[in-house]
């Protein structure tokens, strides 16, 4: 959560200008996605980038800093002068954010919230999905996308298999109604609801098989190629994995809720 998107979320033209001013600026410019840009096996490229500036940056790893730090600001100004100047143009608005914290707990130029306990996970392979959606879409992300507060992510083992499972007909048929339906048919995809779902474990070899298949689907989606046969193949693999009967397979009907 930036607290002021106009300052921290920049377009490609601004990103390119900042990197041209200093290649070092690229260290803290990250691609960012919003919930509405995440779809089943594909994402919308939005040419939006985040200035990722934690509290006390660039001294965020100094445990002796407690509260807003003038020392950190001076170092930021020296190390990243063009980004500092960019944010300085928004200083009045940035300083008017949460008055009990801005300039007290963190510096005026820092993000309001930056996922301090898990921010490194944004650059790891992960499954990403919107917090509210009609369509239950999941995307396997290995491109280091950052997310705003309208998205969630899953990290850990066997993400290829888990992406396939979450996007499958069996998941939507069996578990769709676990997620509460809100106004307009939107469903809320929060952690507390996922914790009630039991998922069969797989071996590393099985996960690699699913990972290869979902990466092929995602590549096809990116290039505008058909994926229905590939998705049906994943459904059939999962039907076999869960040892479904002919009647159970028929009840699901091989239907993906797109």
PDB file of C-alpha atoms in Angstrom:
ATOM      1  CA  UNK A   1       0.000   0.000   0.000  1.00  0.00           C
ATOM      2  CA  UNK A   2       1.660   3.217  -1.157  1.00  0.00           C
ATOM      3  CA  UNK A   3      -0.638   5.719   0.485  1.00  0.00           C
ATOM      4  CA  UNK A   4      -0.293   7.846  -2.651  1.00  0.00           C
ATOM      5  CA  UNK A   5      -0.151   5.959  -5.945  1.00  0.00           C
ATOM      6  CA  UNK A   6       0.506   9.049  -8.025  1.00  0.00           C
ATOM      7  CA  UNK A   7       4.005   9.291  -6.575  1.00  0.00           C
ATOM      8  CA  UNK A   8       5.057   5.658  -6.344  1.00  0.00           C
ATOM      9  CA  UNK A   9       3.449   4.033  -9.384  1.00  0.00           C
ATOM     10  CA  UNK A  10       5.071   5.222 -12.588  1.00  0.00           C
ATOM     11  CA  UNK A  11       4.634   4.477 -16.289  1.00  0.00           C
ATOM     12  CA  UNK A  12       7.217   3.031 -18.654  1.00  0.00           C
ATOM     13  CA  UNK A  13       8.258   6.430 -19.963  1.00  0.00           C
ATOM     14  CA  UNK A  14       9.085   7.649 -16.443  1.00  0.00           C
ATOM     15  CA  UNK A  15      10.808   4.356 -15.615  1.00  0.00           C
ATOM     16  CA  UNK A  16      12.994   4.578 -18.704  1.00  0.00           C
ATOM     17  CA  UNK A  17      13.907   8.201 -17.945  1.00  0.00           C
ATOM     18  CA  UNK A  18      14.880   7.336 -14.364  1.00  0.00           C
ATOM     19  CA  UNK A  19      17.044   4.414 -15.458  1.00  0.00           C
ATOM     20  CA  UNK A  20      18.656   6.546 -18.137  1.00  0.00           C
ATOM     21  CA  UNK A  21      19.468   9.110 -15.457  1.00  0.00           C
ATOM     22  CA  UNK A  22      21.129   6.358 -13.409  1.00  0.00           C
ATOM     23  CA  UNK A  23      21.130   2.577 -13.993  1.00  0.00           C
ATOM     24  CA  UNK A  24      21.227   2.216 -10.193  1.00  0.00           C
ATOM     25  CA  UNK A  25      17.609   3.406 -10.105  1.00  0.00           C
ATOM     26  CA  UNK A  26      16.592   0.107 -11.676  1.00  0.00           C
ATOM     27  CA  UNK A  27      17.378  -1.611  -8.383  1.00  0.00           C
ATOM     28  CA  UNK A  28      14.198  -0.230  -6.803  1.00  0.00           C
ATOM     29  CA  UNK A  29      11.840  -0.071  -9.811  1.00  0.00           C
ATOM     30  CA  UNK A  30       9.646  -3.165  -9.936  1.00  0.00           C
ATOM     31  CA  UNK A  31       6.755  -4.256 -12.179  1.00  0.00           C
ATOM     32  CA  UNK A  32       3.429  -4.121 -10.329  1.00  0.00           C
ATOM     33  CA  UNK A  33       0.052  -5.755 -10.947  1.00  0.00           C
ATOM     34  CA  UNK A  34      -3.403  -4.909  -9.688  1.00  0.00           C
ATOM     35  CA  UNK A  35      -6.117  -7.463  -8.962  1.00  0.00           C
ATOM     36  CA  UNK A  36      -8.091  -6.762 -12.137  1.00  0.00           C
ATOM     37  CA  UNK A  37      -5.032  -7.585 -14.262  1.00  0.00           C
ATOM     38  CA  UNK A  38      -4.729 -11.187 -13.050  1.00  0.00           C
ATOM     39  CA  UNK A  39      -6.537 -13.834 -15.098  1.00  0.00           C
ATOM     40  CA  UNK A  40      -6.575 -17.591 -15.405  1.00  0.00           C
ATOM     41  CA  UNK A  41      -3.086 -18.470 -16.671  1.00  0.00           C
ATOM     42  CA  UNK A  42      -2.374 -14.951 -17.982  1.00  0.00           C
ATOM     43  CA  UNK A  43      -1.828 -11.392 -16.844  1.00  0.00           C
ATOM     44  CA  UNK A  44      -2.453  -8.084 -18.517  1.00  0.00           C
ATOM     45  CA  UNK A  45       0.731  -6.164 -19.078  1.00  0.00           C
ATOM     46  CA  UNK A  46       0.020  -2.652 -17.872  1.00  0.00           C
ATOM     47  CA  UNK A  47       3.421  -0.924 -18.225  1.00  0.00           C
ATOM     48  CA  UNK A  48       3.106   0.194 -14.606  1.00  0.00           C
ATOM     49  CA  UNK A  49       6.044   0.138 -12.214  1.00  0.00           C
ATOM     50  CA  UNK A  50       6.484   0.565  -8.490  1.00  0.00           C
ATOM     51  CA  UNK A  51       9.135   2.622  -6.766  1.00  0.00           C
ATOM     52  CA  UNK A  52       9.833   0.098  -4.015  1.00  0.00           C
ATOM     53  CA  UNK A  53      10.996   2.220  -1.090  1.00  0.00           C
ATOM     54  CA  UNK A  54      10.745   0.571   2.348  1.00  0.00           C
ATOM     55  CA  UNK A  55      10.728   2.491   5.599  1.00  0.00           C
ATOM     56  CA  UNK A  56      14.167   4.024   6.341  1.00  0.00           C
ATOM     57  CA  UNK A  57      15.402   3.313   2.813  1.00  0.00           C
ATOM     58  CA  UNK A  58      18.236   2.871   1.924  1.00  0.00           C
ATOM     59  CA  UNK A  59      19.105   1.969   5.531  1.00  0.00           C
ATOM     60  CA  UNK A  60      16.113  -0.346   5.999  1.00  0.00           C
ATOM     61  CA  UNK A  61      18.345  -3.153   7.255  1.00  0.00           C
ATOM     62  CA  UNK A  62      19.889  -1.036  10.017  1.00  0.00           C
ATOM     63  CA  UNK A  63      18.305  -2.311  13.276  1.00  0.00           C
ATOM     64  CA  UNK A  64      19.356   0.816  15.170  1.00  0.00           C
ATOM     65  CA  UNK A  65      16.944   3.048  13.254  1.00  0.00           C
ATOM     66  CA  UNK A  66      13.697   3.627  15.105  1.00  0.00           C
ATOM     67  CA  UNK A  67      11.256   6.069  13.586  1.00  0.00           C
ATOM     68  CA  UNK A  68      11.714   8.609  10.813  1.00  0.00           C
ATOM     69  CA  UNK A  69      15.408   8.984  10.032  1.00  0.00           C
ATOM     70  CA  UNK A  70      17.077  12.113   8.673  1.00  0.00           C
ATOM     71  CA  UNK A  71      20.244  10.084   8.154  1.00  0.00           C
ATOM     72  CA  UNK A  72      18.350   7.650   5.904  1.00  0.00           C
ATOM     73  CA  UNK A  73      16.838  10.529   3.934  1.00  0.00           C
ATOM     74  CA  UNK A  74      20.228  12.134   3.344  1.00  0.00           C
ATOM     75  CA  UNK A  75      21.669   8.845   2.086  1.00  0.00           C
ATOM     76  CA  UNK A  76      18.638   8.315  -0.171  1.00  0.00           C
ATOM     77  CA  UNK A  77      19.154  11.797  -1.598  1.00  0.00           C
ATOM     78  CA  UNK A  78      22.814  10.997  -2.340  1.00  0.00           C
ATOM     79  CA  UNK A  79      22.381   7.436  -3.654  1.00  0.00           C
ATOM     80  CA  UNK A  80      19.221   7.939  -5.728  1.00  0.00           C
ATOM     81  CA  UNK A  81      19.055  11.669  -6.525  1.00  0.00           C
ATOM     82  CA  UNK A  82      16.693  11.477  -9.523  1.00  0.00           C
ATOM     83  CA  UNK A  83      14.172   9.286  -7.677  1.00  0.00           C
ATOM     84  CA  UNK A  84      14.443  11.535  -4.641  1.00  0.00           C
ATOM     85  CA  UNK A  85      13.718  14.553  -6.854  1.00  0.00           C
ATOM     86  CA  UNK A  86      10.749  12.737  -8.419  1.00  0.00           C
ATOM     87  CA  UNK A  87       9.223  12.064  -5.006  1.00  0.00           C
ATOM     88  CA  UNK A  88      10.078  15.517  -3.729  1.00  0.00           C
ATOM     89  CA  UNK A  89       7.616  16.870  -6.271  1.00  0.00           C
ATOM     90  CA  UNK A  90       4.889  15.057  -4.314  1.00  0.00           C
ATOM     91  CA  UNK A  91       6.261  15.812  -0.837  1.00  0.00           C
ATOM     92  CA  UNK A  92       3.285  17.872   0.366  1.00  0.00           C
ATOM     93  CA  UNK A  93       0.807  15.126  -0.551  1.00  0.00           C
ATOM     94  CA  UNK A  94       3.054  12.354   0.747  1.00  0.00           C
ATOM     95  CA  UNK A  95       3.474  14.157   4.046  1.00  0.00           C
ATOM     96  CA  UNK A  96      -0.307  14.387   4.432  1.00  0.00           C
ATOM     97  CA  UNK A  97      -0.741  10.612   4.542  1.00  0.00           C
ATOM     98  CA  UNK A  98      -1.484   8.835   7.815  1.00  0.00           C
ATOM     99  CA  UNK A  99      -0.625  11.644  10.216  1.00  0.00           C
ATOM    100  CA  UNK A 100       0.100   9.343  13.145  1.00  0.00           C
ATOM    101  CA  UNK A 101       2.848   7.564  11.174  1.00  0.00           C
ATOM    102  CA  UNK A 102       4.215   9.668   8.306  1.00  0.00           C
ATOM    103  CA  UNK A 103       7.302  11.516   9.489  1.00  0.00           C
ATOM    104  CA  UNK A 104       7.039   9.697  12.823  1.00  0.00           C
ATOM    105  CA  UNK A 105       7.310   5.955  12.204  1.00  0.00           C
ATOM    106  CA  UNK A 106       8.675   6.310   8.671  1.00  0.00           C
ATOM    107  CA  UNK A 107       9.999   8.951   6.323  1.00  0.00           C
ATOM    108  CA  UNK A 108       7.725  11.019   4.067  1.00  0.00           C
ATOM    109  CA  UNK A 109       9.234   9.417   0.938  1.00  0.00           C
ATOM    110  CA  UNK A 110       8.663   5.778   2.004  1.00  0.00           C
ATOM    111  CA  UNK A 111       5.794   3.480   1.105  1.00  0.00           C
ATOM    112  CA  UNK A 112       2.995   3.437   3.668  1.00  0.00           C
ATOM    113  CA  UNK A 113       3.116  -0.373   3.797  1.00  0.00           C
ATOM    114  CA  UNK A 114       5.679  -2.536   2.013  1.00  0.00           C
ATOM    115  CA  UNK A 115       5.212  -6.098   3.286  1.00  0.00           C
ATOM    116  CA  UNK A 116       8.141  -5.829   5.663  1.00  0.00           C
ATOM    117  CA  UNK A 117       7.955  -9.454   6.806  1.00  0.00           C
ATOM    118  CA  UNK A 118       7.721 -10.988   3.346  1.00  0.00           C
ATOM    119  CA  UNK A 119       8.783  -8.400   0.749  1.00  0.00           C
ATOM    120  CA  UNK A 120      11.516 -10.712  -0.614  1.00  0.00           C
ATOM    121  CA  UNK A 121       8.800 -13.190  -1.577  1.00  0.00           C
ATOM    122  CA  UNK A 122       7.600 -10.886  -4.333  1.00  0.00           C
ATOM    123  CA  UNK A 123      10.688 -11.800  -6.348  1.00  0.00           C
ATOM    124  CA  UNK A 124      10.287 -15.550  -5.804  1.00  0.00           C
ATOM    125  CA  UNK A 125       8.185 -17.899  -7.944  1.00  0.00           C
ATOM    126  CA  UNK A 126       4.637 -17.590  -6.643  1.00  0.00           C
ATOM    127  CA  UNK A 127       0.956 -18.009  -7.418  1.00  0.00           C
ATOM    128  CA  UNK A 128      -0.909 -14.728  -7.615  1.00  0.00           C
ATOM    129  CA  UNK A 129      -4.632 -14.028  -7.600  1.00  0.00           C
ATOM    130  CA  UNK A 130      -7.050 -11.142  -6.918  1.00  0.00           C
ATOM    131  CA  UNK A 131      -8.663 -10.754  -3.518  1.00  0.00           C
ATOM    132  CA  UNK A 132     -12.154 -10.486  -5.046  1.00  0.00           C
ATOM    133  CA  UNK A 133     -13.273 -11.984  -8.357  1.00  0.00           C
ATOM    134  CA  UNK A 134     -16.100 -13.681 -10.206  1.00  0.00           C
ATOM    135  CA  UNK A 135     -13.786 -16.081 -11.983  1.00  0.00           C
ATOM    136  CA  UNK A 136     -11.287 -17.597  -9.492  1.00  0.00           C
ATOM    137  CA  UNK A 137      -8.204 -16.946 -11.681  1.00  0.00           C
ATOM    138  CA  UNK A 138      -4.697 -18.020 -10.690  1.00  0.00           C
ATOM    139  CA  UNK A 139      -1.382 -17.262 -12.368  1.00  0.00           C
ATOM    140  CA  UNK A 140       2.055 -18.784 -11.838  1.00  0.00           C
ATOM    141  CA  UNK A 141       4.431 -15.821 -11.664  1.00  0.00           C
ATOM    142  CA  UNK A 142       8.194 -16.189 -12.001  1.00  0.00           C
ATOM    143  CA  UNK A 143       8.735 -12.661 -13.331  1.00  0.00           C
ATOM    144  CA  UNK A 144       9.112 -10.871 -10.006  1.00  0.00           C
ATOM    145  CA  UNK A 145       5.872  -8.914 -10.205  1.00  0.00           C
ATOM    146  CA  UNK A 146       4.916  -6.907  -7.157  1.00  0.00           C
ATOM    147  CA  UNK A 147       1.260  -6.653  -6.120  1.00  0.00           C
ATOM    148  CA  UNK A 148      -0.965  -4.016  -4.612  1.00  0.00           C
ATOM    149  CA  UNK A 149      -3.311  -4.659  -1.693  1.00  0.00           C
ATOM    150  CA  UNK A 150      -6.017  -6.024  -4.027  1.00  0.00           C
ATOM    151  CA  UNK A 151      -4.038  -9.225  -4.618  1.00  0.00           C
ATOM    152  CA  UNK A 152      -2.697 -12.193  -2.718  1.00  0.00           C
ATOM    153  CA  UNK A 153       0.151 -14.608  -3.367  1.00  0.00           C
ATOM    154  CA  UNK A 154       1.124 -18.160  -2.450  1.00  0.00           C
ATOM    155  CA  UNK A 155       4.756 -19.238  -2.115  1.00  0.00           C
ATOM    156  CA  UNK A 156       6.275 -22.583  -1.234  1.00  0.00           C
ATOM    157  CA  UNK A 157       6.729 -25.988  -2.834  1.00  0.00           C
ATOM    158  CA  UNK A 158       4.971 -27.591  -5.791  1.00  0.00           C
ATOM    159  CA  UNK A 159       3.539 -24.377  -7.199  1.00  0.00           C
ATOM    160  CA  UNK A 160       3.154 -25.883 -10.671  1.00  0.00           C
ATOM    161  CA  UNK A 161       0.806 -28.547  -9.399  1.00  0.00           C
ATOM    162  CA  UNK A 162      -1.032 -26.127  -7.135  1.00  0.00           C
ATOM    163  CA  UNK A 163      -1.574 -23.621  -9.975  1.00  0.00           C
ATOM    164  CA  UNK A 164      -3.001 -26.406 -12.125  1.00  0.00           C
ATOM    165  CA  UNK A 165      -5.249 -27.563  -9.302  1.00  0.00           C
ATOM    166  CA  UNK A 166      -6.573 -24.096  -8.474  1.00  0.00           C
ATOM    167  CA  UNK A 167      -7.386 -23.400 -12.128  1.00  0.00           C
ATOM    168  CA  UNK A 168      -8.972 -26.798 -12.722  1.00  0.00           C
ATOM    169  CA  UNK A 169     -12.576 -27.845 -13.182  1.00  0.00           C
ATOM    170  CA  UNK A 170     -12.368 -30.063 -10.101  1.00  0.00           C
ATOM    171  CA  UNK A 171     -11.379 -27.141  -7.880  1.00  0.00           C
ATOM    172  CA  UNK A 172     -14.162 -24.882  -9.137  1.00  0.00           C
ATOM    173  CA  UNK A 173     -16.770 -27.642  -9.021  1.00  0.00           C
ATOM    174  CA  UNK A 174     -15.899 -28.816  -5.517  1.00  0.00           C
ATOM    175  CA  UNK A 175     -14.737 -25.674  -3.739  1.00  0.00           C
ATOM    176  CA  UNK A 176     -16.207 -22.609  -5.458  1.00  0.00           C
ATOM    177  CA  UNK A 177     -18.934 -22.226  -2.858  1.00  0.00           C
ATOM    178  CA  UNK A 178     -16.425 -22.217   0.008  1.00  0.00           C
ATOM    179  CA  UNK A 179     -15.644 -18.632  -0.928  1.00  0.00           C
ATOM    180  CA  UNK A 180     -18.442 -16.279   0.144  1.00  0.00           C
ATOM    181  CA  UNK A 181     -20.403 -14.630  -2.652  1.00  0.00           C
ATOM    182  CA  UNK A 182     -20.661 -10.876  -2.443  1.00  0.00           C
ATOM    183  CA  UNK A 183     -22.819  -8.414  -4.338  1.00  0.00           C
ATOM    184  CA  UNK A 184     -22.744  -8.912  -8.107  1.00  0.00           C
ATOM    185  CA  UNK A 185     -21.529 -12.505  -7.952  1.00  0.00           C
ATOM    186  CA  UNK A 186     -18.027 -11.574  -6.808  1.00  0.00           C
ATOM    187  CA  UNK A 187     -16.300 -14.002  -4.466  1.00  0.00           C
ATOM    188  CA  UNK A 188     -13.806 -13.231  -1.733  1.00  0.00           C
ATOM    189  CA  UNK A 189     -10.576 -15.233  -1.998  1.00  0.00           C
ATOM    190  CA  UNK A 190      -9.084 -14.900   1.455  1.00  0.00           C
ATOM    191  CA  UNK A 191      -6.605 -17.132   3.260  1.00  0.00           C
ATOM    192  CA  UNK A 192      -9.099 -18.300   5.868  1.00  0.00           C
ATOM    193  CA  UNK A 193     -11.187 -19.969   3.153  1.00  0.00           C
ATOM    194  CA  UNK A 194      -8.226 -21.668   1.446  1.00  0.00           C
ATOM    195  CA  UNK A 195      -7.204 -23.208   4.748  1.00  0.00           C
ATOM    196  CA  UNK A 196     -10.325 -25.402   4.710  1.00  0.00           C
ATOM    197  CA  UNK A 197      -9.355 -27.059   1.413  1.00  0.00           C
ATOM    198  CA  UNK A 198      -7.412 -30.289   1.446  1.00  0.00           C
ATOM    199  CA  UNK A 199      -5.102 -30.854  -1.499  1.00  0.00           C
ATOM    200  CA  UNK A 200      -3.401 -34.154  -2.263  1.00  0.00           C
ATOM    201  CA  UNK A 201       0.369 -34.032  -2.039  1.00  0.00           C
ATOM    202  CA  UNK A 202       2.492 -34.785  -5.090  1.00  0.00           C
ATOM    203  CA  UNK A 203       6.087 -35.767  -5.702  1.00  0.00           C
ATOM    204  CA  UNK A 204       8.675 -33.410  -7.134  1.00  0.00           C
ATOM    205  CA  UNK A 205       8.469 -35.343 -10.404  1.00  0.00           C
ATOM    206  CA  UNK A 206       4.688 -34.926 -10.580  1.00  0.00           C
ATOM    207  CA  UNK A 207       5.007 -31.245  -9.827  1.00  0.00           C
ATOM    208  CA  UNK A 208       7.518 -30.847 -12.661  1.00  0.00           C
ATOM    209  CA  UNK A 209       5.013 -32.415 -15.056  1.00  0.00           C
ATOM    210  CA  UNK A 210       2.267 -29.993 -14.039  1.00  0.00           C
ATOM    211  CA  UNK A 211       4.696 -27.068 -14.093  1.00  0.00           C
ATOM    212  CA  UNK A 212       5.707 -27.863 -17.670  1.00  0.00           C
ATOM    213  CA  UNK A 213       2.057 -27.986 -18.713  1.00  0.00           C
ATOM    214  CA  UNK A 214       0.997 -24.738 -17.035  1.00  0.00           C
ATOM    215  CA  UNK A 215       4.026 -22.926 -18.452  1.00  0.00           C
ATOM    216  CA  UNK A 216       3.026 -24.110 -21.911  1.00  0.00           C
ATOM    217  CA  UNK A 217      -0.514 -22.837 -21.318  1.00  0.00           C
ATOM    218  CA  UNK A 218       0.754 -19.497 -20.072  1.00  0.00           C
ATOM    219  CA  UNK A 219       3.094 -19.152 -23.065  1.00  0.00           C
ATOM    220  CA  UNK A 220       0.195 -19.920 -25.408  1.00  0.00           C
ATOM    221  CA  UNK A 221      -2.018 -17.370 -23.657  1.00  0.00           C
ATOM    222  CA  UNK A 222       0.728 -14.767 -23.991  1.00  0.00           C
ATOM    223  CA  UNK A 223       1.032 -15.469 -27.712  1.00  0.00           C
ATOM    224  CA  UNK A 224      -2.700 -15.676 -28.425  1.00  0.00           C
ATOM    225  CA  UNK A 225      -2.678 -19.434 -29.079  1.00  0.00           C
ATOM    226  CA  UNK A 226      -5.461 -21.866 -28.038  1.00  0.00           C
ATOM    227  CA  UNK A 227      -5.179 -23.623 -24.674  1.00  0.00           C
ATOM    228  CA  UNK A 228      -8.427 -25.573 -24.297  1.00  0.00           C
ATOM    229  CA  UNK A 229      -6.872 -28.962 -25.110  1.00  0.00           C
ATOM    230  CA  UNK A 230      -3.979 -28.341 -22.741  1.00  0.00           C
ATOM    231  CA  UNK A 231      -6.366 -27.331 -19.960  1.00  0.00           C
ATOM    232  CA  UNK A 232      -8.490 -30.400 -20.586  1.00  0.00           C
ATOM    233  CA  UNK A 233      -5.334 -32.501 -20.326  1.00  0.00           C
ATOM    234  CA  UNK A 234      -4.634 -31.027 -16.882  1.00  0.00           C
ATOM    235  CA  UNK A 235      -8.207 -31.771 -15.827  1.00  0.00           C
ATOM    236  CA  UNK A 236      -7.788 -35.394 -16.860  1.00  0.00           C
ATOM    237  CA  UNK A 237      -4.495 -35.708 -14.984  1.00  0.00           C
ATOM    238  CA  UNK A 238      -6.177 -34.380 -11.855  1.00  0.00           C
ATOM    239  CA  UNK A 239      -9.194 -36.663 -12.305  1.00  0.00           C
ATOM    240  CA  UNK A 240      -6.757 -39.588 -12.376  1.00  0.00           C
ATOM    241  CA  UNK A 241      -4.799 -38.224  -9.416  1.00  0.00           C
ATOM    242  CA  UNK A 242      -7.985 -37.982  -7.358  1.00  0.00           C
ATOM    243  CA  UNK A 243      -9.140 -41.379  -8.636  1.00  0.00           C
ATOM    244  CA  UNK A 244     -12.556 -40.046  -9.652  1.00  0.00           C
ATOM    245  CA  UNK A 245     -15.219 -42.437 -10.866  1.00  0.00           C
ATOM    246  CA  UNK A 246     -16.839 -42.169 -14.268  1.00  0.00           C
ATOM    247  CA  UNK A 247     -19.925 -40.710 -12.599  1.00  0.00           C
ATOM    248  CA  UNK A 248     -17.882 -38.106 -10.727  1.00  0.00           C
ATOM    249  CA  UNK A 249     -16.093 -37.067 -13.907  1.00  0.00           C
ATOM    250  CA  UNK A 250     -19.407 -36.776 -15.681  1.00  0.00           C
ATOM    251  CA  UNK A 251     -20.814 -34.625 -12.863  1.00  0.00           C
ATOM    252  CA  UNK A 252     -17.978 -32.196 -13.245  1.00  0.00           C
ATOM    253  CA  UNK A 253     -18.602 -32.314 -16.957  1.00  0.00           C
ATOM    254  CA  UNK A 254     -15.118 -31.228 -18.042  1.00  0.00           C
ATOM    255  CA  UNK A 255     -16.366 -27.656 -17.740  1.00  0.00           C
ATOM    256  CA  UNK A 256     -14.007 -24.846 -16.831  1.00  0.00           C
ATOM    257  CA  UNK A 257     -15.661 -21.780 -15.317  1.00  0.00           C
ATOM    258  CA  UNK A 258     -13.743 -19.135 -17.261  1.00  0.00           C
TER     259      UNK A 258
END
